[in-house]
Structures are given as C-alpha cells and as structure tokens.
Amino acid sequence: MIRARRITQRPAAEDEHKPASNELHPEIRLIPIALANDIKPGDSIAEKLLQSLRQKEIEFEPGDILVVKHKIVSKAEGRMVDLATIKSSASAAWAKKYKLDARVIELALRESRSVIRRKNGVLITETRHGFICANSGVDVSNVDGGRHALLLPTDPDLSARDLHRELKKRTALSIPVLITDSFGRPWREGLVDFCIGIAGMKALRDDRGRRDPHGYKLQASLEAVADELAGAAALVCGKLNRTPACIIRGFPYQPARGRTRDLLRPAANDLFR
C-alpha cells in the first residue's frame, strides 16, 4: 500500500482565496488489488475484485475511486485476436525492416482512424476512440505469451459505466471507475498511464477564474485529474505483479457521469499533429 501525502497551501485571509473545505484532505492512499488468476472472457470483473478484497479483509468506503487496467476489461469482453488468423498486408515490408510483428502492425492499422506518424519502427495512430498512441493500443504482453493480441475495449466509457453500475449493486456505494492504459509522451521517455474510460466523476477540474493564495486569478488551470489519478495508480498496478486494479482513497473528486472525450484535444487546437 502506498500513501502519498498531499501538501496543501495555507489559505489566504480573504474568503475568496480559501479552497473549498472538501479539498483539504491530508493524504491520498493507493490500495492495490491483486488477482491470483487471469481474467477470462465473460468473467465479472466486479466479482473478481470484490473476492480479492474480501480475502484481504478490505472493503470499499464512501469516496473511494476504482482504477482498473484496461487489459482485464478487454479480456473480460473477449477483445483478444488470434495472431495466426491475421494476414499481413503492404505493411509487412515496413515491419520486417524494423523487426516488428507484421500481424500486430496490421491489427494496429485496422483499429486506427488515421496514421499520425510512421517512422524508425514507431507507428503512432489515432484510434477509433480518438486516442493518439502507439499501435492503436494493440498489445501482446500479459496475454498468453505472444499467440494472441489484445485490443482496447470497444467503448471504454461504456465499460466503465457497466462496472460502476455493477459495483453499486453489490456494495450500495457509488464508486467512480477509471479504466487506464499506458501511453508514451512526446519529448519524454518512459510510459505513463492515462485514463481511457471513466464513469461516476468528472475527468477535468476547472480552476479557471479562481484565485490562488496570492490573489492572482487563474487563467489556464484546467487539470486532467483523471489522468493524474491513472498515473498515481500505476505506481502499484504493474505489468509484472498481477495487480491490475487499485483503490484511490481520499481524493476529493467531483461526481458526474464522466466522459473520456473531455480529455481529448480537438485536432483544430492541436499544435503538434
């Protein structure tokens, strides 16, 4: 279990500078949820996670947020493709040049809305969901040793809403759900987890128009809290430790239906495509 302390600035004397009371939380806790067995098509993710929590004598509490890696969602939804059934196309020569699996590249192209970049063995696409990522999110790690590839959920927001509803039935608590995946970033090395599906909370926190402790009115403070929570959860949800989910406890989220497209910058406003 990781405990990440939040440092809150001392509020200014004037009331308009004072943060709302529900923002003064002293700490955020990350509670990992490990699974002993792989998820199979048709499995109930809610039941699997609740079973793991019962074994650890842990229960959901009001205010908790559940973060789930997309792979267990994709597996439960049967989003696996037998690579032996994929015939490579004109992309085979490019894949061979960079020692890539041409079948994975073919799948990535099928799952894409458009190709953003293809250079030096890296394929960056825009998925049908609107995500900009490598290989349309098609992955072969943590599946079955390379025989099958895993695709992103068809509608990650719908997947999050379904899990949100099932948890509410089983726990009587309205627990926001974030579904995440690991993406690279321009100009930075390494992967970071991003939110690709959300239910039960706002993806963004809009602080524009509020005043900081020095009285300055904020102009551009639109905070991607869903992505920040996804990144925090990745500290305990790893590819090597069978921990595909975690509870985030103590974060003052804003309840809402939630939608991932709020996090996607329109192409007309994107200076880097």
Short mmCIF file of C-alpha atoms in Angstrom, two decimals:
data_model
loop_
_atom_site.label_atom_id
_atom_site.label_comp_id
_atom_site.label_asym_id
_atom_site.label_seq_id
_atom_site.Cartn_x
_atom_site.Cartn_y
_atom_site.Cartn_z
CA MET A 1 0.00 0.00 0.00
CA ILE A 2 1.38 3.43 -0.95
CA ARG A 3 0.48 6.56 0.95
CA ALA A 4 1.02 9.79 -0.95
CA ARG A 5 0.78 12.88 1.21
CA ARG A 6 -0.86 15.93 -0.25
CA ILE A 7 0.73 19.25 0.61
CA THR A 8 -1.96 21.90 0.93
CA GLN A 9 -1.03 25.56 0.83
CA ARG A 10 -2.09 27.75 3.69
CA PRO A 11 -5.18 29.63 2.54
CA ALA A 12 -5.13 33.42 2.29
CA ALA A 13 -7.09 35.50 4.75
CA GLU A 14 -9.76 36.51 2.25
CA ASP A 15 -12.61 34.06 1.80
CA GLU A 16 -12.40 34.19 -2.00
CA HIS A 17 -8.87 32.76 -1.79
CA LYS A 18 -9.82 29.94 0.53
CA PRO A 19 -10.09 26.47 -1.04
CA ALA A 20 -13.37 24.60 -0.61
CA SER A 21 -13.42 22.54 2.57
CA ASN A 22 -13.61 19.21 0.71
CA GLU A 23 -10.23 19.96 -0.90
CA LEU A 24 -8.35 19.98 2.40
CA HIS A 25 -7.63 16.27 2.54
CA PRO A 26 -4.37 15.42 4.35
CA GLU A 27 -3.48 12.27 2.42
CA ILE A 28 -4.31 10.04 -0.52
CA ARG A 29 -3.99 6.27 -0.21
CA LEU A 30 -3.37 3.79 -3.02
CA ILE A 31 -4.65 0.32 -2.14
CA PRO A 32 -3.56 -2.33 -4.69
CA ILE A 33 -5.93 -5.12 -5.70
CA ALA A 34 -4.08 -8.23 -6.87
CA LEU A 35 -5.71 -11.11 -8.73
CA ALA A 36 -4.44 -14.66 -8.38
CA ASN A 37 -5.85 -15.81 -11.73
CA ASP A 38 -6.20 -14.36 -15.20
CA ILE A 39 -9.47 -12.84 -16.31
CA LYS A 40 -11.30 -14.84 -18.97
CA PRO A 41 -13.99 -13.78 -21.46
CA GLY A 42 -17.32 -13.42 -19.70
CA ASP A 43 -15.84 -13.05 -16.20
CA SER A 44 -17.34 -10.49 -13.83
CA ILE A 45 -14.56 -8.03 -13.02
CA ALA A 46 -16.58 -6.67 -10.09
CA GLU A 47 -16.88 -10.12 -8.55
CA LYS A 48 -13.19 -10.91 -9.07
CA LEU A 49 -12.09 -7.64 -7.46
CA LEU A 50 -14.53 -7.93 -4.54
CA GLN A 51 -13.40 -11.50 -3.93
CA SER A 52 -9.76 -10.35 -3.76
CA LEU A 53 -10.69 -7.55 -1.35
CA ARG A 54 -12.64 -9.93 0.89
CA GLN A 55 -9.59 -12.18 1.14
CA LYS A 56 -7.59 -9.18 2.36
CA GLU A 57 -10.42 -8.06 4.66
CA ILE A 58 -10.70 -4.76 2.79
CA GLU A 59 -13.97 -3.06 1.87
CA PHE A 60 -14.84 -0.16 -0.35
CA GLU A 61 -15.59 3.04 1.54
CA PRO A 62 -17.63 6.11 0.54
CA GLY A 63 -15.44 8.41 -1.55
CA ASP A 64 -13.26 5.61 -2.96
CA ILE A 65 -12.28 5.59 -6.65
CA LEU A 66 -11.53 2.36 -8.50
CA VAL A 67 -8.80 2.35 -11.15
CA VAL A 68 -8.62 -0.67 -13.46
CA LYS A 69 -6.06 -1.51 -16.14
CA HIS A 70 -7.76 -1.94 -19.50
CA LYS A 71 -6.32 -5.40 -20.09
CA ILE A 72 -8.63 -7.14 -17.66
CA VAL A 73 -11.56 -5.25 -19.15
CA SER A 74 -10.54 -6.23 -22.69
CA LYS A 75 -10.06 -9.85 -21.63
CA ALA A 76 -13.47 -9.99 -19.94
CA GLU A 77 -15.04 -8.51 -23.08
CA GLY A 78 -13.29 -11.02 -25.35
CA ARG A 79 -11.19 -8.43 -27.16
CA MET A 80 -8.45 -10.96 -27.96
CA VAL A 81 -7.34 -11.79 -31.50
CA ASP A 82 -5.52 -14.96 -32.55
CA LEU A 83 -2.47 -13.67 -34.41
CA ALA A 84 -2.40 -16.83 -36.54
CA THR A 85 -5.59 -15.58 -38.23
CA ILE A 86 -4.07 -12.24 -39.26
CA LYS A 87 -2.62 -11.88 -42.73
CA SER A 88 -0.15 -9.04 -43.08
CA SER A 89 -0.57 -6.57 -45.92
CA ALA A 90 1.58 -3.91 -47.52
CA SER A 91 2.82 -3.00 -44.04
CA ALA A 92 4.76 -6.31 -43.85
CA ALA A 93 7.87 -4.92 -45.54
CA TRP A 94 8.00 -1.94 -43.17
CA ALA A 95 7.51 -4.20 -40.16
CA LYS A 96 10.21 -6.61 -41.35
CA LYS A 97 12.65 -3.74 -41.80
CA TYR A 98 12.35 -2.85 -38.11
CA LYS A 99 11.99 -6.46 -36.85
CA LEU A 100 8.36 -5.95 -35.83
CA ASP A 101 5.49 -8.44 -35.89
CA ALA A 102 3.70 -7.58 -39.14
CA ARG A 103 0.47 -9.09 -37.77
CA VAL A 104 0.44 -6.65 -34.84
CA ILE A 105 1.07 -3.75 -37.22
CA GLU A 106 -1.78 -4.96 -39.43
CA LEU A 107 -4.11 -5.09 -36.42
CA ALA A 108 -3.00 -1.62 -35.34
CA LEU A 109 -3.86 -0.22 -38.76
CA ARG A 110 -7.26 -1.93 -38.69
CA GLU A 111 -8.00 -0.44 -35.27
CA SER A 112 -6.93 3.06 -36.28
CA ARG A 113 -8.86 6.03 -37.57
CA SER A 114 -5.73 7.53 -39.08
CA VAL A 115 -1.95 7.19 -39.03
CA ILE A 116 -0.27 10.14 -37.34
CA ARG A 117 3.39 9.09 -37.71
CA ARG A 118 5.25 6.06 -39.04
CA LYS A 119 8.98 6.45 -38.66
CA ASN A 120 12.01 4.48 -37.44
CA GLY A 121 9.91 1.49 -36.43
CA VAL A 122 7.36 3.50 -34.45
CA LEU A 123 3.72 3.60 -35.54
CA ILE A 124 1.62 6.35 -33.96
CA THR A 125 -2.08 6.23 -34.75
CA GLU A 126 -5.35 7.84 -33.81
CA THR A 127 -7.66 5.09 -32.60
CA ARG A 128 -11.35 4.95 -33.34
CA HIS A 129 -11.87 6.34 -29.84
CA GLY A 130 -9.70 9.37 -30.64
CA PHE A 131 -6.65 8.33 -28.58
CA ILE A 132 -3.21 9.17 -30.01
CA CYS A 133 -0.91 6.27 -29.15
CA ALA A 134 1.47 3.64 -30.47
CA ASN A 135 0.00 0.72 -32.44
CA SER A 136 -3.60 1.75 -31.65
CA GLY A 137 -3.13 0.28 -28.18
CA VAL A 138 -2.74 -3.26 -29.61
CA ASP A 139 -0.61 -5.25 -27.16
CA VAL A 140 0.71 -8.79 -26.73
CA SER A 141 2.21 -8.52 -23.24
CA ASN A 142 0.43 -10.20 -20.34
CA VAL A 143 -1.87 -12.14 -22.68
CA ASP A 144 -0.66 -15.68 -23.46
CA GLY A 145 2.97 -15.49 -24.45
CA GLY A 146 2.50 -13.93 -27.88
CA ARG A 147 -0.14 -16.14 -29.52
CA HIS A 148 -2.91 -13.57 -29.16
CA ALA A 149 -3.04 -9.78 -29.22
CA LEU A 150 -5.30 -7.69 -27.02
CA LEU A 151 -7.31 -4.77 -28.36
CA LEU A 152 -8.66 -1.81 -26.44
CA PRO A 153 -12.29 -2.06 -25.26
CA THR A 154 -14.74 -1.11 -28.00
CA ASP A 155 -16.25 1.65 -25.81
CA PRO A 156 -14.15 2.21 -22.66
CA ASP A 157 -16.62 4.73 -21.19
CA LEU A 158 -19.43 2.19 -21.54
CA SER A 159 -17.21 -0.47 -19.95
CA ALA A 160 -16.53 1.89 -17.04
CA ARG A 161 -20.24 2.65 -16.63
CA ASP A 162 -21.11 -1.06 -16.62
CA LEU A 163 -18.53 -1.76 -13.90
CA HIS A 164 -19.69 1.33 -11.98
CA ARG A 165 -23.29 0.07 -12.01
CA GLU A 166 -22.34 -3.48 -11.03
CA LEU A 167 -20.27 -2.28 -8.08
CA LYS A 168 -23.16 -0.08 -6.95
CA LYS A 169 -25.48 -3.10 -6.96
CA ARG A 170 -23.01 -5.20 -4.99
CA THR A 171 -21.79 -2.58 -2.50
CA ALA A 172 -24.56 0.08 -2.40
CA LEU A 173 -21.79 2.63 -2.99
CA SER A 174 -21.38 4.92 -5.99
CA ILE A 175 -17.73 4.25 -6.80
CA PRO A 176 -16.21 6.14 -9.73
CA VAL A 177 -14.35 3.89 -12.15
CA LEU A 178 -11.34 4.77 -14.28
CA ILE A 179 -10.04 2.43 -16.98
CA THR A 180 -6.42 3.09 -17.90
CA ASP A 181 -3.71 2.23 -20.40
CA SER A 182 -0.01 3.05 -20.72
CA PHE A 183 0.97 5.55 -23.42
CA GLY A 184 4.21 7.23 -24.39
CA ARG A 185 4.50 11.02 -24.47
CA PRO A 186 6.06 13.50 -26.91
CA TRP A 187 9.52 14.69 -25.84
CA ARG A 188 9.62 12.40 -22.79
CA GLU A 189 10.96 8.88 -22.32
CA GLY A 190 9.02 6.19 -20.50
CA LEU A 191 5.37 5.25 -20.27
CA VAL A 192 2.68 6.89 -18.17
CA ASP A 193 -0.84 5.62 -17.51
CA PHE A 194 -3.71 7.64 -18.94
CA CYS A 195 -7.45 7.41 -18.43
CA ILE A 196 -9.24 5.87 -21.44
CA GLY A 197 -12.61 5.19 -19.79
CA ILE A 198 -14.43 6.92 -16.95
CA ALA A 199 -17.71 6.75 -15.03
CA GLY A 200 -19.01 8.48 -11.92
CA MET A 201 -16.75 11.54 -11.82
CA LYS A 202 -15.53 14.48 -13.87
CA ALA A 203 -12.36 13.89 -15.86
CA LEU A 204 -11.25 17.51 -15.54
CA ARG A 205 -11.17 20.01 -12.69
CA ASP A 206 -11.67 23.55 -13.87
CA ASP A 207 -9.99 26.09 -11.58
CA ARG A 208 -10.10 28.90 -14.11
CA GLY A 209 -11.43 32.09 -12.56
CA ARG A 210 -10.46 31.10 -9.02
CA ARG A 211 -7.76 32.99 -7.18
CA ASP A 212 -4.53 31.49 -5.91
CA PRO A 213 -3.26 32.21 -2.33
CA HIS A 214 -1.58 35.39 -3.67
CA GLY A 215 -4.80 36.73 -5.17
CA TYR A 216 -3.96 36.01 -8.83
CA LYS A 217 -6.96 34.91 -10.90
CA LEU A 218 -6.15 31.61 -12.62
CA GLN A 219 -6.42 31.73 -16.41
CA ALA A 220 -5.47 28.26 -17.72
CA SER A 221 -5.80 25.83 -14.81
CA LEU A 222 -7.82 23.02 -16.36
CA GLU A 223 -6.45 19.98 -14.52
CA ALA A 224 -6.68 16.49 -16.01
CA VAL A 225 -7.39 14.81 -12.68
CA ALA A 226 -8.45 11.52 -14.32
CA ASP A 227 -5.03 11.20 -15.96
CA GLU A 228 -3.28 12.20 -12.73
CA LEU A 229 -5.17 9.51 -10.82
CA ALA A 230 -4.34 6.99 -13.55
CA GLY A 231 -0.66 7.84 -13.24
CA ALA A 232 -0.78 7.55 -9.46
CA ALA A 233 -2.47 4.15 -9.66
CA ALA A 234 0.26 2.89 -11.98
CA LEU A 235 2.69 3.08 -9.05
CA VAL A 236 1.01 -0.02 -7.60
CA CYS A 237 -0.58 -1.54 -10.73
CA GLY A 238 2.28 -3.10 -12.68
CA LYS A 239 2.66 -5.49 -15.60
CA LEU A 240 4.78 -7.88 -13.56
CA ASN A 241 2.93 -8.19 -10.25
CA ARG A 242 -0.61 -9.35 -11.19
CA THR A 243 -2.10 -6.18 -9.76
CA PRO A 244 -4.49 -4.82 -12.41
CA ALA A 245 -6.50 -2.51 -10.17
CA CYS A 246 -6.33 -0.28 -7.14
CA ILE A 247 -8.49 1.81 -4.87
CA ILE A 248 -7.68 5.51 -4.56
CA ARG A 249 -8.89 6.75 -1.19
CA GLY A 250 -9.00 10.36 -0.05
CA PHE A 251 -9.17 12.26 -3.36
CA PRO A 252 -11.95 14.88 -3.48
CA TYR A 253 -13.43 14.13 -6.90
CA GLN A 254 -16.43 15.85 -8.49
CA PRO A 255 -19.33 13.41 -9.07
CA ALA A 256 -20.63 13.33 -12.65
CA ARG A 257 -21.50 10.87 -15.39
CA GLY A 258 -17.99 11.34 -16.79
CA ARG A 259 -16.69 11.02 -20.33
CA THR A 260 -13.20 10.48 -21.72
CA ARG A 261 -13.66 12.73 -24.71
CA ASP A 262 -13.37 15.71 -22.36
CA LEU A 263 -9.67 14.79 -22.14
CA LEU A 264 -9.14 14.68 -25.91
CA ARG A 265 -7.86 17.86 -27.54
CA PRO A 266 -9.63 18.63 -30.83
CA ALA A 267 -7.34 18.36 -33.84
CA ALA A 268 -8.01 22.01 -34.69
CA ASN A 269 -6.45 23.01 -31.36
CA ASP A 270 -3.56 20.54 -31.54
CA LEU A 271 -0.35 22.36 -32.48
CA PHE A 272 1.72 19.19 -32.79
CA ARG A 273 -0.11 16.97 -35.29
#
